[in-house]
C-alpha cells in the first residue's frame, strides 16, 4: 500500500482471524515508539477495525468513507472539476488521519457498498503513498485471511509478519502466504503460547519469537484500555522487545 | 442584484451560464471589513515575487515539493474542519473596487497564535480582470491554494474550504498570512492573463465571521456558474433545474438563499 522508493520500512501483520494480529500490532507500535522509530503511520486494514480499540482511539472518518465520497463526487465531476477533486482527496485523507504524538492512524473501515471501484482504490492508494512519505515507517494491521495479500494491497511490504497460534491449520496458511509474498522478509510470531518453538515454521521464513498468554493484557483488553499503557515489566511487552529487535535488526544480523 | 429562485426544468448544460460580475459581493465583503475595528483588522502590502522566492522558496506552479505537516510539527493550524473554514474568489471587471496588492488580516496574525488551538480560517480573494474576459471559475479557483508552493505551508482543500498548517520550521523562516497573501497575489498576477488587481483578505477571528462570509460565498458560487442546479439565466433571474426539492441535495443551499433573501428584504 505504500511506496518503497526511499527505503522506508513497511511492516505488514497478517494471519488468520482470532490469532492476535491486532494485539501484536498494538504491542509492536509501543515497542517501535520506545525504540524511537517515529513518526509511524499505522493503517488498520482490518474491516473489523480492532486496532482502533486496542489503542483506545476513535477514527472519525475511514478510508472506505473517503473512497465512497470520492466515487460520489466523481459521478458529477466535469473536466475542470477533476483537479479540484484530486485536491479534495488529500483533504479527506487528512481528515481521516488520527494524529498522535509519535504516530498517526488510518482506519480502512467496513465496505458496505457493492461494486468495483478499482480506479478509486488506486487513487486512494496513491494518496496514502503520498501521506506515508511523512513517516519513518508504516505498520499495517491486515485483514484476517489472505485476501489483501492476494490482491497485492500489501505489495510493498518489506517485513511481512505472520502471527500464528501454532495450529496445523495456521501453518498451512503460512505456507500459502510465503507463496504469495515475493518481496521482503517473512517473519513468524507465535501468539499466546507457553514456550518458544520454531517447529513447523516453513523454510525461507524467520521465527521471530513467541508472545506469552497474559492475564494483565486480557484485563486491559476487556476494560478497553490502550495496550500502549501496559507496564514495561509486563511479560508480553518484554517478549515484544526481543521480537521487535529480531524483526527490525534482521537485515543487519543477516548481513 | 436581489436573489430569487424560479423553477425552470431544463438541463444546466443547456442554460446560458456566464460568470457574472461580483462587484456587489465585493462591496459586501468591504462592508464586512468596515465593521471591524483597527485593533482586529490590519493591512499590509504584498512582497514582490523575488523576495518570496529568495526568503521563502516560493515555487512556480507544479514545481514545488509535496509536503505533509503532521500535527506534532505544526506551529499554527488554520481552518481545521472543526474550526470553520472558507475560501472564495470574487471576480469583477471594476478594478476601482479592489485595493491592489493589499493583504488584510481580520483577527490574530500567525505570530499571535499558539500551537494548541485550531483557528477558524477564511481566505477571500478579490480579483479584477480586464473587461470582456470571462475566465473559467475552476481555473481561477485552482490557483488560490498554493499547493506545494510555499515550503512549510501545507494546504488541503475541498471546494469552498481551506485547511492549512504552518510548520514550526515555516514559522521560523517567517511565514505568516502576509507572506501567504503575497504568494497568492503573485500567483494570480504572474500566472493568469488579464488580471488587473488582486486583494486578499484573511479572517482568523471567529466562526461567526466565517459564517457571515459564507452567505456571500453561496451567491458567488451561483454567479460563477459553479453551482450544479442553481444557474443564472440570461435575464438575470436565478433558475433551478431540479425537479423535486424533497430529494435535491442542494436543498440546504436553497434554504440558506431564502434566508438571505428575507434578511436583505428586511434590511432594505
Short mmCIF file of C-alpha atoms in Angstrom, two decimals:
data_model
loop_
_atom_site.label_atom_id
_atom_site.label_comp_id
_atom_site.label_asym_id
_atom_site.label_seq_id
_atom_site.Cartn_x
_atom_site.Cartn_y
_atom_site.Cartn_z
CA UNK A 1 0.00 0.00 0.00
CA UNK A 2 2.96 2.31 0.49
CA UNK A 3 5.86 3.35 -1.64
CA UNK A 4 9.25 1.90 -1.09
CA UNK A 5 11.17 4.48 -3.09
CA UNK A 6 13.02 5.88 -0.09
CA UNK A 7 13.77 2.67 1.79
CA UNK A 8 11.05 3.22 4.38
CA UNK A 9 10.21 0.00 6.28
CA UNK A 10 6.67 -1.27 5.73
CA UNK A 11 5.58 -3.86 8.29
CA UNK A 12 2.52 -5.92 7.38
CA UNK A 13 0.96 -8.00 10.13
CA UNK A 14 -1.20 -10.84 8.86
CA UNK A 15 -2.68 -14.20 9.81
CA UNK A 16 -5.99 -15.94 10.28
CA UNK A 17 -8.81 -14.38 12.25
CA UNK A 18 -8.50 -14.50 16.03
CA UNK A 19 -4.78 -15.26 16.26
CA UNK A 20 -3.95 -11.88 17.81
CA UNK A 21 -2.80 -9.67 14.92
CA UNK A 22 -4.27 -6.56 16.48
CA UNK A 23 -2.78 -7.19 19.91
CA UNK A 24 0.58 -7.83 18.25
CA UNK A 25 0.27 -4.59 16.24
CA UNK A 26 -0.51 -2.52 19.33
CA UNK A 27 2.43 -4.02 21.25
CA UNK A 28 4.70 -3.65 18.22
CA UNK A 29 3.74 0.02 17.95
CA UNK A 30 4.56 0.53 21.64
CA UNK A 31 7.99 -1.02 21.17
CA UNK A 32 8.80 0.84 17.94
CA UNK A 33 7.95 4.15 19.58
CA UNK A 34 10.10 3.31 22.59
CA UNK A 35 12.91 2.43 20.18
CA UNK A 36 12.41 5.92 18.70
CA UNK A 37 11.36 4.69 15.26
CA UNK A 38 8.94 7.54 14.59
CA UNK A 39 6.75 9.06 13.38
CA UNK A 40 4.86 5.89 12.47
CA UNK A 41 1.90 5.53 10.16
CA UNK A 42 -0.49 2.82 11.32
CA UNK A 43 -3.05 1.50 8.88
CA UNK A 44 -5.86 -0.54 10.36
CA UNK A 45 -6.68 -2.51 7.22
CA UNK A 46 -8.95 -4.93 9.03
CA UNK A 47 -12.61 -4.03 8.35
CA UNK A 48 -13.38 -5.06 11.93
CA UNK A 49 -11.26 -2.08 12.99
CA UNK A 50 -9.91 -3.70 16.17
CA UNK A 51 -6.67 -1.71 16.25
CA UNK A 52 -8.56 1.50 16.86
CA UNK A 53 -9.99 -0.05 20.05
CA UNK A 54 -6.73 -1.71 21.12
CA UNK A 55 -5.19 1.76 21.15
CA UNK A 56 -8.32 3.36 22.62
CA UNK A 57 -8.61 5.65 19.59
CA UNK A 58 -11.60 6.74 17.53
CA UNK A 59 -11.47 7.27 13.78
CA UNK A 60 -13.92 9.98 12.73
CA UNK A 61 -13.62 9.01 9.08
CA UNK A 62 -12.49 5.75 7.49
CA UNK A 63 -10.68 5.15 4.21
CA UNK A 64 -13.79 3.39 2.91
CA UNK A 65 -15.80 6.54 3.59
CA UNK A 66 -13.16 8.62 1.81
CA UNK A 67 -13.39 6.30 -1.18
CA UNK A 68 -17.19 6.50 -1.22
CA UNK A 69 -17.13 10.30 -1.07
CA UNK A 70 -14.68 10.26 -3.94
CA UNK A 71 -16.90 7.96 -6.00
CA UNK A 72 -19.94 10.18 -5.36
CA UNK A 73 -18.09 13.35 -6.28
CA UNK A 74 -16.65 11.74 -9.42
CA UNK A 75 -20.16 10.93 -10.66
CA UNK A 76 -20.96 14.58 -11.33
CA UNK A 77 -17.45 15.94 -11.94
CA UNK A 78 -16.81 17.77 -15.17
CA UNK A 79 -13.39 18.07 -16.79
CA UNK A 80 -12.45 21.27 -14.99
CA UNK A 81 -13.52 19.90 -11.61
CA UNK A 82 -11.13 16.98 -11.69
CA UNK A 83 -8.16 18.99 -10.40
CA UNK A 84 -10.30 20.18 -7.53
CA UNK A 85 -11.39 16.60 -6.87
CA UNK A 86 -7.78 15.44 -6.80
CA UNK A 87 -7.08 18.05 -4.13
CA UNK A 88 -10.22 17.09 -2.23
CA UNK A 89 -8.88 13.56 -1.84
CA UNK A 90 -5.86 14.85 0.08
CA UNK A 91 -8.19 16.91 2.28
CA UNK A 92 -10.40 13.92 3.04
CA UNK A 93 -7.39 11.73 3.74
CA UNK A 94 -6.04 14.32 6.18
CA UNK A 95 -9.48 14.35 7.84
CA UNK A 96 -9.27 10.58 8.22
CA UNK A 97 -5.79 10.70 9.75
CA UNK A 98 -5.90 10.34 13.54
CA UNK A 99 -2.75 12.17 14.65
CA UNK A 100 -0.98 11.49 17.91
CA UNK A 101 2.48 12.14 19.28
CA UNK A 102 4.79 9.71 17.53
CA UNK A 103 2.21 8.07 15.32
CA UNK A 104 -0.84 8.59 13.13
CA UNK A 105 -3.59 6.14 12.32
CA UNK A 106 -5.73 5.47 9.25
CA UNK A 107 -8.63 3.03 9.55
CA UNK A 108 -9.87 1.14 6.50
CA UNK A 109 -13.43 0.67 7.77
CA UNK A 110 -16.11 -1.70 6.62
CA UNK A 111 -17.14 -1.77 2.99
CA UNK A 112 -20.93 -1.53 2.80
CA UNK A 113 -21.32 -0.94 -0.92
CA UNK A 114 -21.44 -3.47 -3.69
CA UNK A 115 -19.46 -2.72 -6.80
CA UNK A 116 -15.97 -2.46 -8.15
CA UNK A 117 -14.15 0.80 -7.57
CA UNK A 118 -10.71 -0.15 -8.82
CA UNK A 119 -9.79 3.36 -10.06
CA UNK A 120 -10.99 4.85 -6.77
CA UNK A 121 -8.94 2.32 -4.84
CA UNK A 122 -5.91 3.16 -6.98
CA UNK A 123 -6.36 6.87 -6.31
CA UNK A 124 -6.71 6.16 -2.62
CA UNK A 125 -3.57 4.02 -2.63
CA UNK A 126 -1.65 6.82 -4.36
CA UNK A 127 -2.88 9.31 -1.79
CA UNK A 128 -1.86 7.03 1.07
CA UNK A 129 1.55 6.68 -0.55
CA UNK A 130 1.99 10.43 -0.50
CA UNK A 131 0.87 10.64 3.14
CA UNK A 132 3.23 7.84 4.13
CA UNK A 133 6.23 9.82 2.88
CA UNK A 134 6.00 11.91 6.03
CA UNK A 135 6.61 8.88 8.24
CA UNK A 136 9.70 6.92 9.29
CA UNK A 137 7.88 3.60 8.92
CA UNK A 138 4.47 2.14 8.11
CA UNK A 139 2.71 -0.60 10.08
CA UNK A 140 -0.32 -2.30 8.51
CA UNK A 141 -2.67 -4.46 10.56
CA UNK A 142 -4.01 -6.54 7.67
CA UNK A 143 -7.42 -8.09 7.22
CA UNK A 144 -7.82 -11.65 8.52
CA UNK A 145 -7.06 -14.24 5.87
CA UNK A 146 -5.13 -13.89 2.68
CA UNK A 147 -7.30 -11.62 0.56
CA UNK A 148 -5.26 -8.43 0.98
CA UNK A 149 -2.03 -10.28 0.34
CA UNK A 150 -3.54 -11.96 -2.69
CA UNK A 151 -4.81 -8.63 -4.04
CA UNK A 152 -1.35 -7.11 -3.50
CA UNK A 153 -2.77 -4.44 -1.19
CA UNK A 154 0.32 -5.07 0.87
CA UNK A 155 2.62 -5.48 -2.10
CA UNK A 156 5.28 -3.12 -0.85
CA UNK A 157 5.80 -4.81 2.49
CA UNK A 158 9.44 -5.00 3.47
CA UNK A 159 8.61 -7.08 6.55
CA UNK A 160 5.64 -9.46 6.46
CA UNK A 161 4.89 -10.65 9.98
CA UNK A 162 2.65 -13.69 10.20
CA UNK A 163 1.01 -14.30 13.56
CA UNK A 164 0.20 -17.91 14.39
CA UNK A 165 -1.16 -19.85 17.33
CA UNK A 166 0.91 -22.85 16.31
CA UNK A 167 -2.00 -24.89 14.96
CA UNK A 168 -1.65 -27.01 11.85
CA UNK A 169 -4.32 -25.01 10.03
CA UNK A 170 -2.36 -21.84 10.54
CA UNK A 171 0.87 -23.43 9.42
CA UNK A 172 -0.89 -24.32 6.17
CA UNK A 173 -1.95 -20.65 5.83
CA UNK A 174 1.64 -19.64 6.46
CA UNK A 175 2.80 -21.75 3.54
CA UNK A 176 0.22 -20.04 1.32
CA UNK A 177 1.48 -16.62 2.43
CA UNK A 178 5.09 -17.48 1.69
CA UNK A 179 3.96 -18.44 -1.80
CA UNK A 180 2.26 -15.06 -2.34
CA UNK A 181 4.83 -12.69 -0.89
CA UNK A 182 7.65 -12.12 -3.33
CA UNK A 183 9.33 -9.18 -1.66
CA UNK A 184 10.99 -8.55 1.68
CA UNK A 185 11.40 -10.91 4.58
CA UNK A 186 8.70 -13.04 6.21
CA UNK A 187 8.72 -13.39 9.99
CA UNK A 188 6.66 -15.77 12.08
CA UNK A 189 5.46 -14.91 15.57
CA UNK A 190 3.62 -17.32 17.82
CA UNK A 191 0.99 -15.75 19.97
CA UNK A 192 -0.36 -16.90 23.34
CA UNK A 193 1.94 -19.90 23.51
CA UNK A 194 3.76 -21.22 26.54
CA UNK A 195 7.16 -21.82 25.03
CA UNK A 196 9.21 -20.70 22.06
CA UNK A 197 9.37 -23.19 19.27
CA UNK A 198 10.25 -22.84 15.64
CA UNK A 199 8.79 -26.26 14.85
CA UNK A 200 6.71 -26.27 11.68
CA UNK A 201 7.85 -22.83 10.58
CA UNK A 202 8.35 -23.05 6.80
CA UNK A 203 11.69 -22.73 5.12
CA UNK A 204 12.51 -19.23 3.97
CA UNK A 205 10.82 -17.57 6.93
CA UNK A 206 12.35 -16.33 10.17
CA UNK A 207 10.98 -17.35 13.53
CA UNK A 208 10.90 -14.08 15.50
CA UNK A 209 9.63 -15.39 18.84
CA UNK A 210 6.57 -16.00 20.98
CA UNK A 211 4.21 -13.80 22.96
CA UNK A 212 3.03 -15.49 26.15
CA UNK A 213 -0.59 -15.61 27.29
CA UNK A 214 -1.01 -12.85 29.86
CA UNK A 215 -3.80 -12.01 32.27
CA UNK A 216 -2.85 -8.35 32.62
CA UNK A 217 -3.11 -7.88 28.85
CA UNK A 218 -6.51 -9.61 28.89
CA UNK A 219 -7.68 -7.25 31.62
CA UNK A 220 -6.56 -4.22 29.59
CA UNK A 221 -8.35 -5.62 26.55
CA UNK A 222 -11.59 -6.25 28.48
CA UNK A 223 -11.52 -2.80 30.03
CA UNK A 224 -10.91 -1.15 26.64
CA UNK A 225 -7.64 0.35 27.84
CA UNK A 226 -4.95 1.14 25.33
CA UNK A 227 -2.35 -1.64 25.21
CA UNK A 228 0.25 1.10 24.92
CA UNK A 229 -0.30 1.70 28.64
CA UNK A 230 0.87 -1.80 29.63
CA UNK A 231 3.75 -1.52 32.13
CA UNK A 232 7.32 -2.03 30.94
CA UNK A 233 7.72 -5.17 33.09
CA UNK A 234 4.66 -6.88 31.58
CA UNK A 235 5.58 -10.28 30.10
CA UNK A 236 4.11 -9.53 26.66
CA UNK A 237 5.88 -6.18 26.49
CA UNK A 238 9.20 -7.80 27.37
CA UNK A 239 8.65 -10.56 24.80
CA UNK A 240 7.80 -7.98 22.16
CA UNK A 241 11.07 -6.14 22.75
CA UNK A 242 13.01 -9.26 21.72
CA UNK A 243 10.70 -9.95 18.79
CA UNK A 244 10.91 -6.37 17.51
CA UNK A 245 14.70 -6.43 17.83
CA UNK A 246 14.84 -9.55 15.66
CA UNK A 247 12.46 -8.09 13.08
CA UNK A 248 13.90 -4.59 12.86
CA UNK A 249 17.52 -5.72 13.07
CA UNK A 250 17.15 -8.63 10.71
CA UNK A 251 18.93 -7.13 7.74
CA UNK A 252 21.86 -6.14 9.93
CA UNK A 253 22.06 -9.55 11.60
CA UNK A 254 21.70 -11.30 8.27
CA UNK A 255 24.47 -9.23 6.74
CA UNK B 1 -28.99 42.07 -7.63
CA UNK B 2 -31.66 40.53 -5.48
CA UNK B 3 -31.74 36.80 -5.30
CA UNK B 4 -34.90 34.95 -6.08
CA UNK B 5 -35.29 31.44 -7.34
CA UNK B 6 -37.57 30.34 -10.10
CA UNK B 7 -38.12 26.82 -11.35
CA UNK B 8 -37.02 26.01 -14.82
CA UNK B 9 -36.77 22.37 -15.63
CA UNK B 10 -34.02 22.45 -18.14
CA UNK B 11 -30.65 20.79 -18.19
CA UNK B 12 -27.99 23.01 -16.66
CA UNK B 13 -25.67 22.37 -19.57
CA UNK B 14 -28.10 23.99 -21.99
CA UNK B 15 -28.51 27.13 -19.91
CA UNK B 16 -26.83 30.33 -20.83
CA UNK B 17 -24.43 30.32 -17.88
CA UNK B 18 -21.75 33.00 -17.55
CA UNK B 19 -19.53 34.21 -14.74
CA UNK B 20 -21.29 37.36 -13.65
CA UNK B 21 -19.56 40.41 -12.25
CA UNK B 22 -19.38 40.09 -8.48
CA UNK B 23 -18.92 43.75 -7.69
CA UNK B 24 -21.96 43.73 -5.37
CA UNK B 25 -20.50 40.82 -3.42
CA UNK B 26 -17.15 42.62 -3.20
CA UNK B 27 -18.99 45.59 -1.76
CA UNK B 28 -20.50 43.31 0.88
CA UNK B 29 -17.04 42.00 1.79
CA UNK B 30 -15.84 45.60 2.10
CA UNK B 31 -18.87 46.32 4.27
CA UNK B 32 -17.89 43.35 6.44
CA UNK B 33 -14.37 44.80 6.79
CA UNK B 34 -15.73 48.22 7.69
CA UNK B 35 -17.44 46.74 10.77
CA UNK B 36 -14.07 45.66 12.19
CA UNK B 37 -12.06 48.00 14.38
CA UNK B 38 -8.39 48.81 13.82
CA UNK B 39 -7.24 46.51 16.60
CA UNK B 40 -8.67 43.40 14.95
CA UNK B 41 -8.02 44.34 11.33
CA UNK B 42 -4.56 45.01 9.91
CA UNK B 43 -3.34 45.50 6.37
CA UNK B 44 -0.02 45.13 4.59
CA UNK B 45 1.29 45.43 1.04
CA UNK B 46 2.33 42.33 -0.89
CA UNK B 47 6.01 41.46 -1.18
CA UNK B 48 7.41 41.07 -4.67
CA UNK B 49 7.98 37.69 -6.26
CA UNK B 50 11.78 37.91 -5.99
CA UNK B 51 11.76 38.30 -2.23
CA UNK B 52 9.21 35.49 -1.86
CA UNK B 53 11.46 33.18 -3.85
CA UNK B 54 14.64 34.23 -2.01
CA UNK B 55 13.31 34.31 1.54
CA UNK B 56 10.68 31.58 1.47
CA UNK B 57 11.49 29.36 -1.50
CA UNK B 58 8.22 30.23 -3.26
CA UNK B 59 7.96 27.78 -6.17
CA UNK B 60 6.30 28.14 -9.55
CA UNK B 61 3.08 26.19 -10.16
CA UNK B 62 3.80 22.47 -10.35
CA UNK B 63 7.47 22.90 -9.39
CA UNK B 64 7.17 22.65 -5.61
CA UNK B 65 7.81 19.61 -3.46
CA UNK B 66 4.88 17.77 -1.89
CA UNK B 67 4.94 18.26 1.84
CA UNK B 68 2.91 16.96 4.75
CA UNK B 69 2.97 18.82 8.03
CA UNK B 70 1.94 16.46 10.81
CA UNK B 71 0.23 17.88 13.89
CA UNK B 72 3.29 17.45 16.09
CA UNK B 73 5.33 19.58 13.66
CA UNK B 74 2.58 22.17 13.35
CA UNK B 75 3.09 25.68 14.73
CA UNK B 76 -0.25 27.02 13.54
CA UNK B 77 -3.36 25.22 12.27
CA UNK B 78 -5.96 27.17 10.31
CA UNK B 79 -9.36 26.08 9.04
CA UNK B 80 -9.48 22.58 10.52
CA UNK B 81 -12.89 21.05 9.61
CA UNK B 82 -13.99 21.51 13.22
CA UNK B 83 -12.87 25.14 13.39
CA UNK B 84 -14.68 26.66 10.41
CA UNK B 85 -13.21 27.39 7.03
CA UNK B 86 -13.99 29.22 3.82
CA UNK B 87 -12.24 30.06 0.59
CA UNK B 88 -13.63 32.08 -2.27
CA UNK B 89 -12.57 34.18 -5.21
CA UNK B 90 -14.74 37.16 -6.15
CA UNK B 91 -14.18 38.49 -9.62
CA UNK B 92 -15.07 41.82 -11.19
CA UNK B 93 -14.15 44.00 -14.15
CA UNK B 94 -14.06 47.10 -11.96
CA UNK B 95 -10.54 47.46 -10.57
CA UNK B 96 -11.56 50.55 -8.62
CA UNK B 97 -13.39 48.33 -6.14
CA UNK B 98 -10.20 46.45 -5.29
CA UNK B 99 -7.19 47.72 -3.36
CA UNK B 100 -4.47 46.19 -5.45
CA UNK B 101 -1.67 44.31 -3.62
CA UNK B 102 -3.31 44.76 -0.22
CA UNK B 103 -3.48 41.93 2.30
CA UNK B 104 -5.84 42.34 5.23
CA UNK B 105 -5.97 40.11 8.28
CA UNK B 106 -9.09 40.17 10.45
CA UNK B 107 -8.21 38.51 13.74
CA UNK B 108 -4.86 37.29 15.05
CA UNK B 109 -1.83 37.02 12.75
CA UNK B 110 0.18 33.82 12.82
CA UNK B 111 2.69 35.08 15.39
CA UNK B 112 -0.14 35.83 17.81
CA UNK B 113 -1.41 32.25 17.62
CA UNK B 114 -0.47 29.18 19.65
CA UNK B 115 0.11 25.61 18.55
CA UNK B 116 -2.69 24.17 20.69
CA UNK B 117 -5.63 25.98 19.10
CA UNK B 118 -7.34 25.24 15.81
CA UNK B 119 -8.18 28.64 14.36
CA UNK B 120 -11.06 29.43 12.01
CA UNK B 121 -9.85 30.50 8.61
CA UNK B 122 -11.23 32.30 5.60
CA UNK B 123 -9.28 33.27 2.52
CA UNK B 124 -11.13 35.74 0.32
CA UNK B 125 -9.52 36.81 -2.93
CA UNK B 126 -10.81 39.87 -4.75
CA UNK B 127 -9.80 39.81 -8.38
CA UNK B 128 -10.21 42.45 -11.06
CA UNK B 129 -9.87 41.22 -14.63
CA UNK B 130 -9.97 43.05 -17.94
CA UNK B 131 -13.38 43.84 -19.39
CA UNK B 132 -14.71 41.25 -21.74
CA UNK B 133 -12.78 38.37 -20.19
CA UNK B 134 -14.66 35.54 -18.53
CA UNK B 135 -12.04 33.23 -17.03
CA UNK B 136 -13.00 29.67 -16.18
CA UNK B 137 -14.03 29.82 -12.49
CA UNK B 138 -12.44 26.42 -11.82
CA UNK B 139 -9.09 27.57 -13.19
CA UNK B 140 -9.39 30.72 -11.11
CA UNK B 141 -10.15 28.61 -8.05
CA UNK B 142 -7.32 26.17 -8.61
CA UNK B 143 -4.69 28.88 -8.35
CA UNK B 144 -5.67 30.12 -4.89
CA UNK B 145 -4.45 27.16 -2.83
CA UNK B 146 -0.67 27.41 -3.42
CA UNK B 147 -0.47 23.62 -3.18
CA UNK B 148 3.14 22.62 -2.50
CA UNK B 149 4.43 26.05 -3.49
CA UNK B 150 5.47 27.53 -0.17
CA UNK B 151 7.75 25.25 1.90
CA UNK B 152 6.46 24.93 5.45
CA UNK B 153 2.89 25.76 4.42
CA UNK B 154 0.64 22.73 3.86
CA UNK B 155 -2.75 23.25 2.26
CA UNK B 156 -5.64 20.83 1.99
CA UNK B 157 -8.78 21.95 0.22
CA UNK B 158 -12.24 20.91 -0.84
CA UNK B 159 -14.40 23.29 -2.86
CA UNK B 160 -15.06 26.31 -0.67
CA UNK B 161 -12.90 25.22 2.25
CA UNK B 162 -9.23 25.59 3.04
CA UNK B 163 -7.38 23.75 5.79
CA UNK B 164 -3.78 24.71 6.28
CA UNK B 165 -0.84 24.22 8.60
CA UNK B 166 2.32 26.22 9.04
CA UNK B 167 5.18 24.07 10.28
CA UNK B 168 7.46 25.14 13.13
CA UNK B 169 10.25 25.48 10.57
CA UNK B 170 7.98 27.55 8.32
CA UNK B 171 7.19 29.86 11.22
CA UNK B 172 10.91 30.25 11.93
CA UNK B 173 11.53 31.30 8.34
CA UNK B 174 8.88 33.99 8.80
CA UNK B 175 5.80 32.60 7.06
CA UNK B 176 2.69 34.45 8.11
CA UNK B 177 -0.56 35.46 6.46
CA UNK B 178 1.08 38.48 4.90
CA UNK B 179 3.61 36.20 3.20
CA UNK B 180 0.93 33.71 2.13
CA UNK B 181 -1.21 36.55 0.80
CA UNK B 182 1.79 37.91 -1.10
CA UNK B 183 2.29 34.50 -2.68
CA UNK B 184 -1.40 34.34 -3.67
CA UNK B 185 -1.27 37.80 -5.25
CA UNK B 186 1.91 36.93 -7.14
CA UNK B 187 0.42 33.65 -8.35
CA UNK B 188 -2.58 35.42 -9.89
CA UNK B 189 -0.60 38.26 -11.38
CA UNK B 190 2.08 36.10 -12.95
CA UNK B 191 0.16 33.02 -13.91
CA UNK B 192 -3.19 34.34 -15.05
CA UNK B 193 -3.87 36.51 -18.04
CA UNK B 194 -5.93 39.66 -17.90
CA UNK B 195 -5.57 40.25 -14.14
CA UNK B 196 -5.66 43.95 -13.29
CA UNK B 197 -5.71 43.92 -9.49
CA UNK B 198 -5.66 41.41 -6.63
CA UNK B 199 -6.54 41.89 -2.97
CA UNK B 200 -6.50 39.18 -0.31
CA UNK B 201 -8.44 39.10 2.96
CA UNK B 202 -7.83 36.59 5.73
CA UNK B 203 -10.22 36.04 8.60
CA UNK B 204 -8.99 34.20 11.70
CA UNK B 205 -11.24 35.94 14.24
CA UNK B 206 -14.26 33.68 14.77
CA UNK B 207 -16.62 31.11 13.33
CA UNK B 208 -19.33 33.79 13.29
CA UNK B 209 -17.24 35.95 10.98
CA UNK B 210 -16.70 32.95 8.70
CA UNK B 211 -20.45 32.30 8.70
CA UNK B 212 -21.05 35.91 7.71
CA UNK B 213 -18.83 35.48 4.66
CA UNK B 214 -20.40 32.09 3.87
CA UNK B 215 -23.56 33.92 2.76
CA UNK B 216 -21.51 35.84 0.22
CA UNK B 217 -19.89 32.65 -0.97
CA UNK B 218 -23.20 30.92 -1.69
CA UNK B 219 -24.17 33.76 -4.01
CA UNK B 220 -20.70 33.77 -5.57
CA UNK B 221 -20.99 30.07 -6.41
CA UNK B 222 -24.21 30.73 -8.28
CA UNK B 223 -22.92 33.78 -10.10
CA UNK B 224 -19.78 31.96 -11.22
CA UNK B 225 -21.81 29.09 -12.63
CA UNK B 226 -20.23 26.62 -10.21
CA UNK B 227 -23.49 25.61 -8.68
CA UNK B 228 -24.89 22.38 -10.06
CA UNK B 229 -28.56 23.22 -10.22
CA UNK B 230 -28.97 26.89 -9.48
CA UNK B 231 -27.91 28.89 -12.52
CA UNK B 232 -28.10 32.49 -13.57
CA UNK B 233 -30.31 32.86 -16.60
CA UNK B 234 -29.75 35.34 -19.40
CA UNK B 235 -32.45 37.59 -17.92
CA UNK B 236 -30.59 37.81 -14.61
CA UNK B 237 -33.03 35.53 -12.79
CA UNK B 238 -31.77 32.56 -10.82
CA UNK B 239 -33.22 29.38 -12.17
CA UNK B 240 -33.38 25.96 -10.59
CA UNK B 241 -33.06 22.99 -12.90
CA UNK B 242 -34.08 20.42 -10.28
CA UNK B 243 -37.40 18.66 -10.26
CA UNK B 244 -38.03 17.77 -6.65
CA UNK B 245 -36.88 19.83 -3.66
CA UNK B 246 -37.51 16.92 -1.28
CA UNK B 247 -34.86 14.78 -2.92
CA UNK B 248 -32.50 17.53 -4.03
CA UNK B 249 -29.06 17.55 -2.42
CA UNK B 250 -28.89 21.31 -2.94
CA UNK B 251 -31.92 21.98 -0.73
CA UNK B 252 -29.80 23.35 2.17
CA UNK B 253 -28.31 25.89 -0.25
CA UNK B 254 -31.77 26.99 -1.38
CA UNK B 255 -32.88 27.22 2.23
CA UNK B 256 -29.90 29.46 3.01
CA UNK B 257 -30.65 31.58 -0.03
CA UNK B 258 -34.23 32.05 1.06
CA UNK B 259 -32.98 33.19 4.47
CA UNK B 260 -30.65 35.64 2.75
CA UNK B 261 -33.47 36.97 0.59
CA UNK B 262 -35.63 37.52 3.68
CA UNK B 263 -32.83 39.25 5.59
CA UNK B 264 -31.93 41.51 2.70
CA UNK B 265 -35.53 42.49 2.16
CA UNK B 266 -35.75 43.40 5.84
CA UNK B 267 -32.54 45.43 5.55
CA UNK B 268 -33.77 47.42 2.54
#
